[in-house]
């Protein structure tokens, strides 16, 4: 009995009894029923929670819908309540066991009373929480409009991480004034995908922009549509603008955007400039952090749109990334179907040359090909004619053709198509290419570089250094256009670099306008083609030994003939005189020993290249002078393998007097390259200032008393290459520095077997020197003399030595002690090669030289190991750069 158990009557006990007597005994005698009621109310609460949760989840399946903060908080409170009820009910069984006298009393009055009170309070809270849920009307809401609307992108994206990161940093770096950003590159390279990724980063990354606007410009820009795209993103509906003019809409845009920090993303701008101010975009806000980012196929558009500092070229994928993309499109199911397929698939991927659009197109076409034979067939088709492969014409080549079609002049299109005559992936020398264009009549004497620049800016050619390249997919497009789309007008036969041993059958030549068979192994041309339309015939770099006498008789329209690099070709057929339309004849690097008198018939010749015809013995008198339209004459190292034949009627002689006179008579000549022998030859050359002014490359040989001095050299303002062999340079000093102008175009100098020359300090007058080669100069002690240099500096001011030098080669200079006393920066250096220079113990390098460049230093290992360094840091910096000379030569051959 409760009273008996509670004998001690403490204060707490008395309080409990009083509470019990005072009407709260229900917490004890009603405990079991209260626990049951708590369970029931809790189940009702959970049911309500599930009802609301289902309602919320169903709504959240819709776009831009989320649960309200209130309901989310209510769900959290319900979960907490469930935990409390569960914990309380675990104690319930123990409390029920303490009840006695039919449940009206307890063996522990205090504990039962406190527990019963908790149960009752918790039940009331559960009921109240359930009522709150029932009263809740707004359980979900629409999301506020985000800064950007996410764009769908391809499932497989590779190779763009680096450029995406650079562009994102350019956009978000508020400390830099980089308000207009251009992304340019050839069609199908992934510019739109990149811009979509930029857009989507605004949906996932932290930023402080108010709104991101997307609009597609396209080839024929619709300014009204662009304006609508902008207006829609900043809250103007089509209805609200229905009766407004273009100018009024522009005003609305300006008044709204000038109060916002925005990013404007414009995809696919062509060559037409988009006037952002006319659209209503307030350009003044760009100064306060807003940005405009656009994509284009044309680098020139970057300048037009104001992306002067921030333009990023989007390049094709490297081999590894290209394979990842191709593998992702094809899928592992197909690649695992046969052990031969993965290797074949890599070959197929390589045929796409890193162009993402081609990789995806070909990958999708091959995604169902489970037989190795199907993959082999794909390689053959892609190698022979990409346009024949499934989907390539419609999806890839047609897309690339938009860039071709957008070229504003037929001349530009013709010049581009001409580039596909060269072997796949080859570098085309710019000077040679422009000469071809001139000879074909595409450009005149002043427009060649402008055309080249336009094609590079259109991303149809890739520029760099002295040459350009045509991406292989652009080349496939050009061949497709020439041979299918515009076959009647163009029609090319191109078998360049494919390993032919015989020329194509004569039937294939019929009706063709241009033929390229360069870089093959063709040994003879025995058949006689009949090609009245043929204008270009490129046969360079073959093994041609003979050409049948009548080969040229039915080529009346031929304007360009290139037979260069056929070193087994020793004579030309007399029938070459039939080429009365010929403008361009290239015989360089052939074994031709003499020019036939019949060449006089080539009255339209404007370009004649005899460079490196080492075996040339005879050029008939009055032959060179008969080419009255000649503009370019190249004769560097012509006949240098032996002394010229001394006979009447031969202009090749040591004194070169007859040759100089004939060349001087050519009124239109604007470029020559020459080799001069002996003092008499140099003296006769110096008699004709006009010839000095147009000389592009010059070799001087066997000149013990050299009449040519620095002043003469400096007056040859167009000289680019200088070769001096076995001559005396003793009098070439710098004491005339005040009179000598810098030779700014000279970039290649070779000095070999020159005696009595102690130094080459005069090279300080060659500020753009890229190649320096010194061979067999045993009297040379230093390249640049400090003492002489100080004299020059006093007269000419500060001289930056070798700032453009890329290659330095020194061979057999037994007394050379130093290149220069102090370390030099060499910001453009690629290679230093030293061989048989035993006294050269130190290079002009320190730890800051060639900073950031991966250079090669080659030589004998013994020389390298004895080399002295400026300090330990310099040695550490350049130790990894060494490559033994033989190993370097092996790599160079590869």
mmCIF file of N, CA and C in Angstrom, residues 482-599:
data_model
loop_
_atom_site.group_PDB
_atom_site.id
_atom_site.type_symbol
_atom_site.label_atom_id
_atom_site.label_comp_id
_atom_site.label_asym_id
_atom_site.label_seq_id
_atom_site.Cartn_x
_atom_site.Cartn_y
_atom_site.Cartn_z
ATOM 1 N N UNK A 482 36.111 20.252 -104.122
ATOM 2 C CA UNK A 482 36.774 20.295 -105.426
ATOM 3 C C UNK A 482 36.365 19.138 -106.325
ATOM 4 N N UNK A 483 36.115 17.975 -105.724
ATOM 5 C CA UNK A 483 35.883 16.773 -106.528
ATOM 6 C C UNK A 483 34.431 16.346 -106.635
ATOM 7 N N UNK A 484 33.557 16.969 -105.826
ATOM 8 C CA UNK A 484 32.144 16.592 -105.894
ATOM 9 C C UNK A 484 31.237 17.807 -106.028
ATOM 10 N N UNK A 485 31.330 18.720 -105.104
ATOM 11 C CA UNK A 485 30.426 19.867 -105.118
ATOM 12 C C UNK A 485 30.688 20.761 -106.327
ATOM 13 N N UNK A 486 31.963 21.033 -106.594
ATOM 14 C CA UNK A 486 32.325 21.933 -107.691
ATOM 15 C C UNK A 486 33.193 21.214 -108.716
ATOM 16 N N UNK A 487 32.839 19.970 -108.987
ATOM 17 C CA UNK A 487 33.682 19.143 -109.850
ATOM 18 C C UNK A 487 33.822 19.700 -111.255
ATOM 19 N N UNK A 488 32.741 20.228 -111.798
ATOM 20 C CA UNK A 488 32.808 20.748 -113.163
ATOM 21 C C UNK A 488 33.778 21.909 -113.272
ATOM 22 N N UNK A 489 33.833 22.726 -112.226
ATOM 23 C CA UNK A 489 34.704 23.898 -112.246
ATOM 24 C C UNK A 489 36.117 23.561 -111.782
ATOM 25 N N UNK A 490 36.246 22.714 -110.758
ATOM 26 C CA UNK A 490 37.549 22.456 -110.156
ATOM 27 C C UNK A 490 38.114 21.106 -110.600
ATOM 28 N N UNK A 491 37.754 20.021 -109.912
ATOM 29 C CA UNK A 491 38.201 18.664 -110.213
ATOM 30 C C UNK A 491 39.708 18.486 -109.997
ATOM 31 N N UNK A 492 40.056 18.006 -108.801
ATOM 32 C CA UNK A 492 41.446 17.768 -108.436
ATOM 33 C C UNK A 492 41.730 16.269 -108.443
ATOM 34 N N UNK A 493 42.956 15.926 -108.762
ATOM 35 C CA UNK A 493 43.470 14.569 -108.579
ATOM 36 C C UNK A 493 44.606 14.674 -107.567
ATOM 37 N N UNK A 494 44.346 14.216 -106.351
ATOM 38 C CA UNK A 494 45.338 14.356 -105.280
ATOM 39 C C UNK A 494 45.698 12.979 -104.741
ATOM 40 N N UNK A 495 46.955 12.610 -104.925
ATOM 41 C CA UNK A 495 47.497 11.366 -104.372
ATOM 42 C C UNK A 495 48.822 11.697 -103.688
ATOM 43 N N UNK A 496 48.809 12.675 -102.848
ATOM 44 C CA UNK A 496 50.045 13.164 -102.220
ATOM 45 C C UNK A 496 50.393 12.339 -100.998
ATOM 46 N N UNK A 497 51.643 11.894 -100.917
ATOM 47 C CA UNK A 497 52.131 11.212 -99.731
ATOM 48 C C UNK A 497 51.494 9.876 -99.455
ATOM 49 N N UNK A 498 51.109 9.131 -100.488
ATOM 50 C CA UNK A 498 50.432 7.841 -100.268
ATOM 51 C C UNK A 498 51.282 6.655 -100.721
ATOM 52 N N UNK A 499 52.552 6.908 -101.053
ATOM 53 C CA UNK A 499 53.463 5.814 -101.360
ATOM 54 C C UNK A 499 53.358 5.239 -102.754
ATOM 55 N N UNK A 500 52.872 5.998 -103.739
ATOM 56 C CA UNK A 500 52.756 5.492 -105.108
ATOM 57 C C UNK A 500 54.140 5.209 -105.698
ATOM 58 N N UNK A 501 54.256 4.125 -106.436
ATOM 59 C CA UNK A 501 55.486 3.850 -107.191
ATOM 60 C C UNK A 501 55.298 4.136 -108.672
ATOM 61 N N UNK A 502 54.051 4.182 -109.093
ATOM 62 C CA UNK A 502 53.721 4.527 -110.481
ATOM 63 C C UNK A 502 52.701 5.655 -110.478
ATOM 64 N N UNK A 503 52.765 6.481 -111.483
ATOM 65 C CA UNK A 503 51.787 7.562 -111.608
ATOM 66 C C UNK A 503 50.408 6.964 -111.889
ATOM 67 N N UNK A 504 49.329 7.651 -111.490
ATOM 68 C CA UNK A 504 47.976 7.152 -111.800
ATOM 69 C C UNK A 504 47.798 6.957 -113.306
ATOM 70 N N UNK A 505 46.913 6.053 -113.647
ATOM 71 C CA UNK A 505 46.652 5.802 -115.062
ATOM 72 C C UNK A 505 46.214 7.077 -115.763
ATOM 73 N N UNK A 506 46.583 7.162 -116.998
ATOM 74 C CA UNK A 506 46.373 8.396 -117.742
ATOM 75 C C UNK A 506 44.902 8.763 -117.868
ATOM 76 N N UNK A 507 44.013 7.753 -117.776
ATOM 77 C CA UNK A 507 42.583 8.019 -117.844
ATOM 78 C C UNK A 507 42.117 8.876 -116.666
ATOM 79 N N UNK A 508 42.781 8.708 -115.501
ATOM 80 C CA UNK A 508 42.396 9.479 -114.319
ATOM 81 C C UNK A 508 42.755 10.956 -114.450
ATOM 82 N N UNK A 509 43.662 11.273 -115.382
ATOM 83 C CA UNK A 509 44.097 12.666 -115.564
ATOM 84 C C UNK A 509 43.088 13.476 -116.379
ATOM 85 N N UNK A 510 42.239 12.800 -117.089
ATOM 86 C CA UNK A 510 41.369 13.489 -118.045
ATOM 87 C C UNK A 510 40.389 14.417 -117.334
ATOM 88 N N UNK A 511 40.289 15.630 -117.826
ATOM 89 C CA UNK A 511 39.341 16.605 -117.299
ATOM 90 C C UNK A 511 39.742 17.222 -115.980
ATOM 91 N N UNK A 512 40.928 16.865 -115.471
ATOM 92 C CA UNK A 512 41.364 17.354 -114.166
ATOM 93 C C UNK A 512 41.999 18.734 -114.310
ATOM 94 N N UNK A 513 41.778 19.573 -113.313
ATOM 95 C CA UNK A 513 42.305 20.940 -113.352
ATOM 96 C C UNK A 513 43.609 21.074 -112.573
ATOM 97 N N UNK A 514 43.741 20.305 -111.485
ATOM 98 C CA UNK A 514 44.962 20.370 -110.688
ATOM 99 C C UNK A 514 45.318 18.968 -110.204
ATOM 100 N N UNK A 515 46.607 18.647 -110.271
ATOM 101 C CA UNK A 515 47.088 17.320 -109.882
ATOM 102 C C UNK A 515 48.237 17.478 -108.895
ATOM 103 N N UNK A 516 48.182 16.689 -107.820
ATOM 104 C CA UNK A 516 49.291 16.639 -106.868
ATOM 105 C C UNK A 516 49.679 15.190 -106.613
ATOM 106 N N UNK A 517 50.910 14.864 -106.974
ATOM 107 C CA UNK A 517 51.462 13.528 -106.729
ATOM 108 C C UNK A 517 52.729 13.640 -105.892
ATOM 109 N N UNK A 518 52.829 14.678 -105.060
ATOM 110 C CA UNK A 518 54.034 14.919 -104.275
ATOM 111 C C UNK A 518 54.230 13.853 -103.207
ATOM 112 N N UNK A 519 55.483 13.721 -102.767
ATOM 113 C CA UNK A 519 55.882 12.798 -101.691
ATOM 114 C C UNK A 519 55.457 11.366 -101.978
ATOM 115 N N UNK A 520 55.871 10.870 -103.110
ATOM 116 C CA UNK A 520 55.660 9.466 -103.468
ATOM 117 C C UNK A 520 56.982 8.854 -103.920
ATOM 118 N N UNK A 521 56.907 7.719 -104.617
ATOM 119 C CA UNK A 521 58.126 7.036 -105.072
ATOM 120 C C UNK A 521 58.066 6.775 -106.574
ATOM 121 N N UNK A 522 57.420 7.671 -107.270
ATOM 122 C CA UNK A 522 57.262 7.526 -108.723
ATOM 123 C C UNK A 522 58.624 7.715 -109.396
ATOM 124 N N UNK A 523 58.980 6.787 -110.293
ATOM 125 C CA UNK A 523 60.303 6.824 -110.908
ATOM 126 C C UNK A 523 60.296 7.369 -112.328
ATOM 127 N N UNK A 524 59.177 7.262 -113.003
ATOM 128 C CA UNK A 524 59.163 7.732 -114.396
ATOM 129 C C UNK A 524 57.762 8.183 -114.781
ATOM 130 N N UNK A 525 57.700 8.967 -115.848
ATOM 131 C CA UNK A 525 56.428 9.431 -116.417
ATOM 132 C C UNK A 525 56.422 9.034 -117.891
ATOM 133 N N UNK A 526 56.145 7.753 -118.164
ATOM 134 C CA UNK A 526 56.283 7.245 -119.529
ATOM 135 C C UNK A 526 55.104 7.575 -120.434
ATOM 136 N N UNK A 527 53.907 7.809 -119.835
ATOM 137 C CA UNK A 527 52.730 8.029 -120.660
ATOM 138 C C UNK A 527 52.565 9.509 -121.013
ATOM 139 N N UNK A 528 51.710 9.767 -121.992
ATOM 140 C CA UNK A 528 51.515 11.142 -122.462
ATOM 141 C C UNK A 528 50.087 11.558 -122.144
ATOM 142 N N UNK A 529 49.900 12.422 -121.152
ATOM 143 C CA UNK A 529 48.542 12.821 -120.772
ATOM 144 C C UNK A 529 47.967 13.848 -121.742
ATOM 145 N N UNK A 530 46.655 13.833 -121.844
ATOM 146 C CA UNK A 530 45.951 14.841 -122.640
ATOM 147 C C UNK A 530 45.029 15.600 -121.688
ATOM 148 N N UNK A 531 45.510 16.712 -121.192
ATOM 149 C CA UNK A 531 44.789 17.456 -120.142
ATOM 150 C C UNK A 531 44.708 18.934 -120.527
ATOM 151 N N UNK A 532 43.782 19.282 -121.383
ATOM 152 C CA UNK A 532 43.705 20.683 -121.826
ATOM 153 C C UNK A 532 43.355 21.648 -120.704
ATOM 154 N N UNK A 533 42.743 21.162 -119.589
ATOM 155 C CA UNK A 533 42.343 22.048 -118.486
ATOM 156 C C UNK A 533 43.382 22.134 -117.377
ATOM 157 N N UNK A 534 44.372 21.244 -117.395
ATOM 158 C CA UNK A 534 45.301 21.141 -116.275
ATOM 159 C C UNK A 534 46.094 22.435 -116.094
ATOM 160 N N UNK A 535 46.037 22.983 -114.858
ATOM 161 C CA UNK A 535 46.733 24.236 -114.571
ATOM 162 C C UNK A 535 47.875 24.076 -113.567
ATOM 163 N N UNK A 536 47.790 23.071 -112.698
ATOM 164 C CA UNK A 536 48.862 22.827 -111.722
ATOM 165 C C UNK A 536 49.223 21.355 -111.733
ATOM 166 N N UNK A 537 50.522 21.071 -111.784
ATOM 167 C CA UNK A 537 51.023 19.706 -111.715
ATOM 168 C C UNK A 537 52.179 19.685 -110.713
ATOM 169 N N UNK A 538 51.933 19.061 -109.560
ATOM 170 C CA UNK A 538 52.929 18.989 -108.503
ATOM 171 C C UNK A 538 53.495 17.576 -108.429
ATOM 172 N N UNK A 539 54.778 17.453 -108.756
ATOM 173 C CA UNK A 539 55.455 16.155 -108.788
ATOM 174 C C UNK A 539 56.663 16.141 -107.853
ATOM 175 N N UNK A 540 56.697 17.039 -106.897
ATOM 176 C CA UNK A 540 57.858 17.182 -106.014
ATOM 177 C C UNK A 540 58.069 15.956 -105.146
ATOM 178 N N UNK A 541 59.333 15.759 -104.738
ATOM 179 C CA UNK A 541 59.714 14.740 -103.762
ATOM 180 C C UNK A 541 59.293 13.343 -104.206
ATOM 181 N N UNK A 542 59.738 12.975 -105.403
ATOM 182 C CA UNK A 542 59.564 11.619 -105.927
ATOM 183 C C UNK A 542 60.930 11.060 -106.291
ATOM 184 N N UNK A 543 60.938 9.979 -107.051
ATOM 185 C CA UNK A 543 62.197 9.373 -107.504
ATOM 186 C C UNK A 543 62.276 9.420 -109.029
ATOM 187 N N UNK A 544 61.733 10.450 -109.606
ATOM 188 C CA UNK A 544 61.640 10.529 -111.072
ATOM 189 C C UNK A 544 63.034 10.637 -111.685
ATOM 190 N N UNK A 545 63.317 9.719 -112.606
ATOM 191 C CA UNK A 545 64.602 9.722 -113.315
ATOM 192 C C UNK A 545 64.468 10.272 -114.726
ATOM 193 N N UNK A 546 63.304 10.015 -115.321
ATOM 194 C CA UNK A 546 63.129 10.484 -116.695
ATOM 195 C C UNK A 546 61.669 10.820 -116.972
ATOM 196 N N UNK A 547 61.506 11.760 -117.890
ATOM 197 C CA UNK A 547 60.186 12.180 -118.348
ATOM 198 C C UNK A 547 60.175 12.022 -119.858
ATOM 199 N N UNK A 548 59.191 11.290 -120.362
ATOM 200 C CA UNK A 548 59.146 11.039 -121.812
ATOM 201 C C UNK A 548 59.104 12.352 -122.590
ATOM 202 N N UNK A 549 59.705 12.348 -123.757
ATOM 203 C CA UNK A 549 59.914 13.575 -124.543
ATOM 204 C C UNK A 549 58.632 14.327 -124.828
ATOM 205 N N UNK A 550 57.541 13.614 -125.037
ATOM 206 C CA UNK A 550 56.283 14.263 -125.432
ATOM 207 C C UNK A 550 55.309 14.447 -124.272
ATOM 208 N N UNK A 551 55.813 14.241 -123.059
ATOM 209 C CA UNK A 551 54.924 14.275 -121.895
ATOM 210 C C UNK A 551 54.149 15.590 -121.799
ATOM 211 N N UNK A 552 54.774 16.704 -122.097
ATOM 212 C CA UNK A 552 54.164 18.014 -121.892
ATOM 213 C C UNK A 552 53.415 18.558 -123.113
ATOM 214 N N UNK A 553 53.336 17.793 -124.179
ATOM 215 C CA UNK A 553 52.833 18.371 -125.429
ATOM 216 C C UNK A 553 51.336 18.693 -125.404
ATOM 217 N N UNK A 554 50.565 18.052 -124.533
ATOM 218 C CA UNK A 554 49.114 18.281 -124.505
ATOM 219 C C UNK A 554 48.662 18.879 -123.177
ATOM 220 N N UNK A 555 49.478 19.774 -122.648
ATOM 221 C CA UNK A 555 49.138 20.477 -121.403
ATOM 222 C C UNK A 555 49.188 21.987 -121.668
ATOM 223 N N UNK A 556 48.358 22.478 -122.572
ATOM 224 C CA UNK A 556 48.480 23.873 -123.019
ATOM 225 C C UNK A 556 48.141 24.913 -121.946
ATOM 226 N N UNK A 557 47.389 24.516 -120.916
ATOM 227 C CA UNK A 557 46.954 25.482 -119.900
ATOM 228 C C UNK A 557 47.797 25.439 -118.636
ATOM 229 N N UNK A 558 48.819 24.567 -118.613
ATOM 230 C CA UNK A 558 49.590 24.386 -117.385
ATOM 231 C C UNK A 558 50.303 25.680 -116.995
ATOM 232 N N UNK A 559 50.041 26.103 -115.729
ATOM 233 C CA UNK A 559 50.637 27.333 -115.215
ATOM 234 C C UNK A 559 51.695 27.058 -114.136
ATOM 235 N N UNK A 560 51.547 25.929 -113.423
ATOM 236 C CA UNK A 560 52.457 25.609 -112.322
ATOM 237 C C UNK A 560 52.999 24.198 -112.517
ATOM 238 N N UNK A 561 54.327 24.065 -112.531
ATOM 239 C CA UNK A 561 54.980 22.759 -112.625
ATOM 240 C C UNK A 561 56.058 22.699 -111.557
ATOM 241 N N UNK A 562 55.931 21.734 -110.652
ATOM 242 C CA UNK A 562 56.921 21.558 -109.585
ATOM 243 C C UNK A 562 57.536 20.176 -109.717
ATOM 244 N N UNK A 563 58.830 20.148 -110.051
ATOM 245 C CA UNK A 563 59.588 18.902 -110.166
ATOM 246 C C UNK A 563 60.669 18.825 -109.094
ATOM 247 N N UNK A 564 60.588 19.657 -108.071
ATOM 248 C CA UNK A 564 61.655 19.750 -107.071
ATOM 249 C C UNK A 564 61.839 18.441 -106.306
ATOM 250 N N UNK A 565 63.026 18.297 -105.721
ATOM 251 C CA UNK A 565 63.382 17.147 -104.881
ATOM 252 C C UNK A 565 63.260 15.820 -105.608
ATOM 253 N N UNK A 566 63.551 15.823 -106.888
ATOM 254 C CA UNK A 566 63.754 14.590 -107.668
ATOM 255 C C UNK A 566 65.234 14.570 -108.035
ATOM 256 N N UNK A 567 66.064 14.111 -107.090
ATOM 257 C CA UNK A 567 67.507 14.261 -107.279
ATOM 258 C C UNK A 567 68.063 13.344 -108.358
ATOM 259 N N UNK A 568 67.262 12.398 -108.832
ATOM 260 C CA UNK A 568 67.724 11.518 -109.913
ATOM 261 C C UNK A 568 67.373 12.077 -111.291
ATOM 262 N N UNK A 569 66.619 13.158 -111.320
ATOM 263 C CA UNK A 569 66.246 13.781 -112.591
ATOM 264 C C UNK A 569 67.406 14.654 -113.055
ATOM 265 N N UNK A 570 68.079 14.248 -114.144
ATOM 266 C CA UNK A 570 69.295 14.938 -114.582
ATOM 267 C C UNK A 570 69.073 15.842 -115.786
ATOM 268 N N UNK A 571 67.987 15.630 -116.537
ATOM 269 C CA UNK A 571 67.736 16.507 -117.678
ATOM 270 C C UNK A 571 66.243 16.662 -117.935
ATOM 271 N N UNK A 572 65.907 17.773 -118.565
ATOM 272 C CA UNK A 572 64.524 18.059 -118.906
ATOM 273 C C UNK A 572 64.286 17.703 -120.361
ATOM 274 N N UNK A 573 63.104 17.196 -120.677
ATOM 275 C CA UNK A 573 62.818 16.916 -122.090
ATOM 276 C C UNK A 573 62.670 18.220 -122.865
ATOM 277 N N UNK A 574 63.123 18.203 -124.094
ATOM 278 C CA UNK A 574 62.998 19.398 -124.945
ATOM 279 C C UNK A 574 61.531 19.783 -125.094
ATOM 280 N N UNK A 575 60.645 18.787 -124.980
ATOM 281 C CA UNK A 575 59.215 19.044 -125.147
ATOM 282 C C UNK A 575 58.616 19.954 -124.097
ATOM 283 N N UNK A 576 59.394 20.283 -123.067
ATOM 284 C CA UNK A 576 58.886 21.212 -122.045
ATOM 285 C C UNK A 576 58.577 22.574 -122.659
ATOM 286 N N UNK A 577 59.133 22.823 -123.840
ATOM 287 C CA UNK A 577 58.882 24.087 -124.541
ATOM 288 C C UNK A 577 57.421 24.232 -124.953
ATOM 289 N N UNK A 578 56.648 23.145 -124.888
ATOM 290 C CA UNK A 578 55.223 23.204 -125.236
ATOM 291 C C UNK A 578 54.408 23.939 -124.177
ATOM 292 N N UNK A 579 54.979 24.130 -122.988
ATOM 293 C CA UNK A 579 54.221 24.718 -121.879
ATOM 294 C C UNK A 579 54.224 26.246 -121.992
ATOM 295 N N UNK A 580 53.568 26.735 -123.014
ATOM 296 C CA UNK A 580 53.615 28.176 -123.307
ATOM 297 C C UNK A 580 52.844 29.006 -122.277
ATOM 298 N N UNK A 581 51.986 28.359 -121.492
ATOM 299 C CA UNK A 581 51.229 29.094 -120.465
ATOM 300 C C UNK A 581 51.919 29.047 -119.102
ATOM 301 N N UNK A 582 53.075 28.380 -119.021
ATOM 302 C CA UNK A 582 53.706 28.136 -117.723
ATOM 303 C C UNK A 582 54.164 29.452 -117.078
ATOM 304 N N UNK A 583 53.762 29.620 -115.827
ATOM 305 C CA UNK A 583 54.172 30.780 -115.037
ATOM 306 C C UNK A 583 55.176 30.405 -113.955
ATOM 307 N N UNK A 584 55.183 29.134 -113.560
ATOM 308 C CA UNK A 584 55.889 28.733 -112.337
ATOM 309 C C UNK A 584 56.616 27.419 -112.599
ATOM 310 N N UNK A 585 57.955 27.432 -112.524
ATOM 311 C CA UNK A 585 58.750 26.230 -112.740
ATOM 312 C C UNK A 585 59.723 26.073 -111.584
ATOM 313 N N UNK A 586 59.590 24.957 -110.878
ATOM 314 C CA UNK A 586 60.423 24.697 -109.707
ATOM 315 C C UNK A 586 61.260 23.449 -109.968
ATOM 316 N N UNK A 587 62.581 23.659 -110.095
ATOM 317 C CA UNK A 587 63.525 22.563 -110.324
ATOM 318 C C UNK A 587 64.487 22.413 -109.152
ATOM 319 N N UNK A 588 64.202 23.029 -108.029
ATOM 320 C CA UNK A 588 65.121 23.008 -106.891
ATOM 321 C C UNK A 588 65.352 21.590 -106.393
ATOM 322 N N UNK A 589 66.557 21.357 -105.889
ATOM 323 C CA UNK A 589 66.948 20.050 -105.327
ATOM 324 C C UNK A 589 66.776 18.907 -106.341
ATOM 325 N N UNK A 590 66.953 19.204 -107.588
ATOM 326 C CA UNK A 590 66.986 18.136 -108.598
ATOM 327 C C UNK A 590 68.431 17.942 -109.059
ATOM 328 N N UNK A 591 68.657 16.884 -109.845
ATOM 329 C CA UNK A 591 69.988 16.633 -110.385
ATOM 330 C C UNK A 591 70.170 17.202 -111.783
ATOM 331 N N UNK A 592 69.294 18.103 -112.183
ATOM 332 C CA UNK A 592 69.359 18.666 -113.538
ATOM 333 C C UNK A 592 70.715 19.335 -113.761
ATOM 334 N N UNK A 593 71.350 19.011 -114.884
ATOM 335 C CA UNK A 593 72.711 19.491 -115.160
ATOM 336 C C UNK A 593 72.747 20.664 -116.128
ATOM 337 N N UNK A 594 71.667 20.868 -116.821
ATOM 338 C CA UNK A 594 71.650 21.982 -117.753
ATOM 339 C C UNK A 594 70.227 22.317 -118.170
ATOM 340 N N UNK A 595 70.010 23.568 -118.545
ATOM 341 C CA UNK A 595 68.699 23.998 -119.023
ATOM 342 C C UNK A 595 68.714 24.027 -120.546
ATOM 343 N N UNK A 596 67.736 23.414 -121.195
ATOM 344 C CA UNK A 596 67.715 23.412 -122.656
ATOM 345 C C UNK A 596 67.381 24.798 -123.216
ATOM 346 N N UNK A 597 67.954 25.109 -124.338
ATOM 347 C CA UNK A 597 67.714 26.389 -125.011
ATOM 348 C C UNK A 597 66.229 26.578 -125.308
ATOM 349 N N UNK A 598 65.509 25.464 -125.471
ATOM 350 C CA UNK A 598 64.090 25.518 -125.848
ATOM 351 C C UNK A 598 63.211 26.144 -124.755
ATOM 352 N N UNK A 599 63.739 26.296 -123.547
ATOM 353 C CA UNK A 599 62.964 26.934 -122.491
ATOM 354 C C UNK A 599 62.606 28.375 -122.832
#
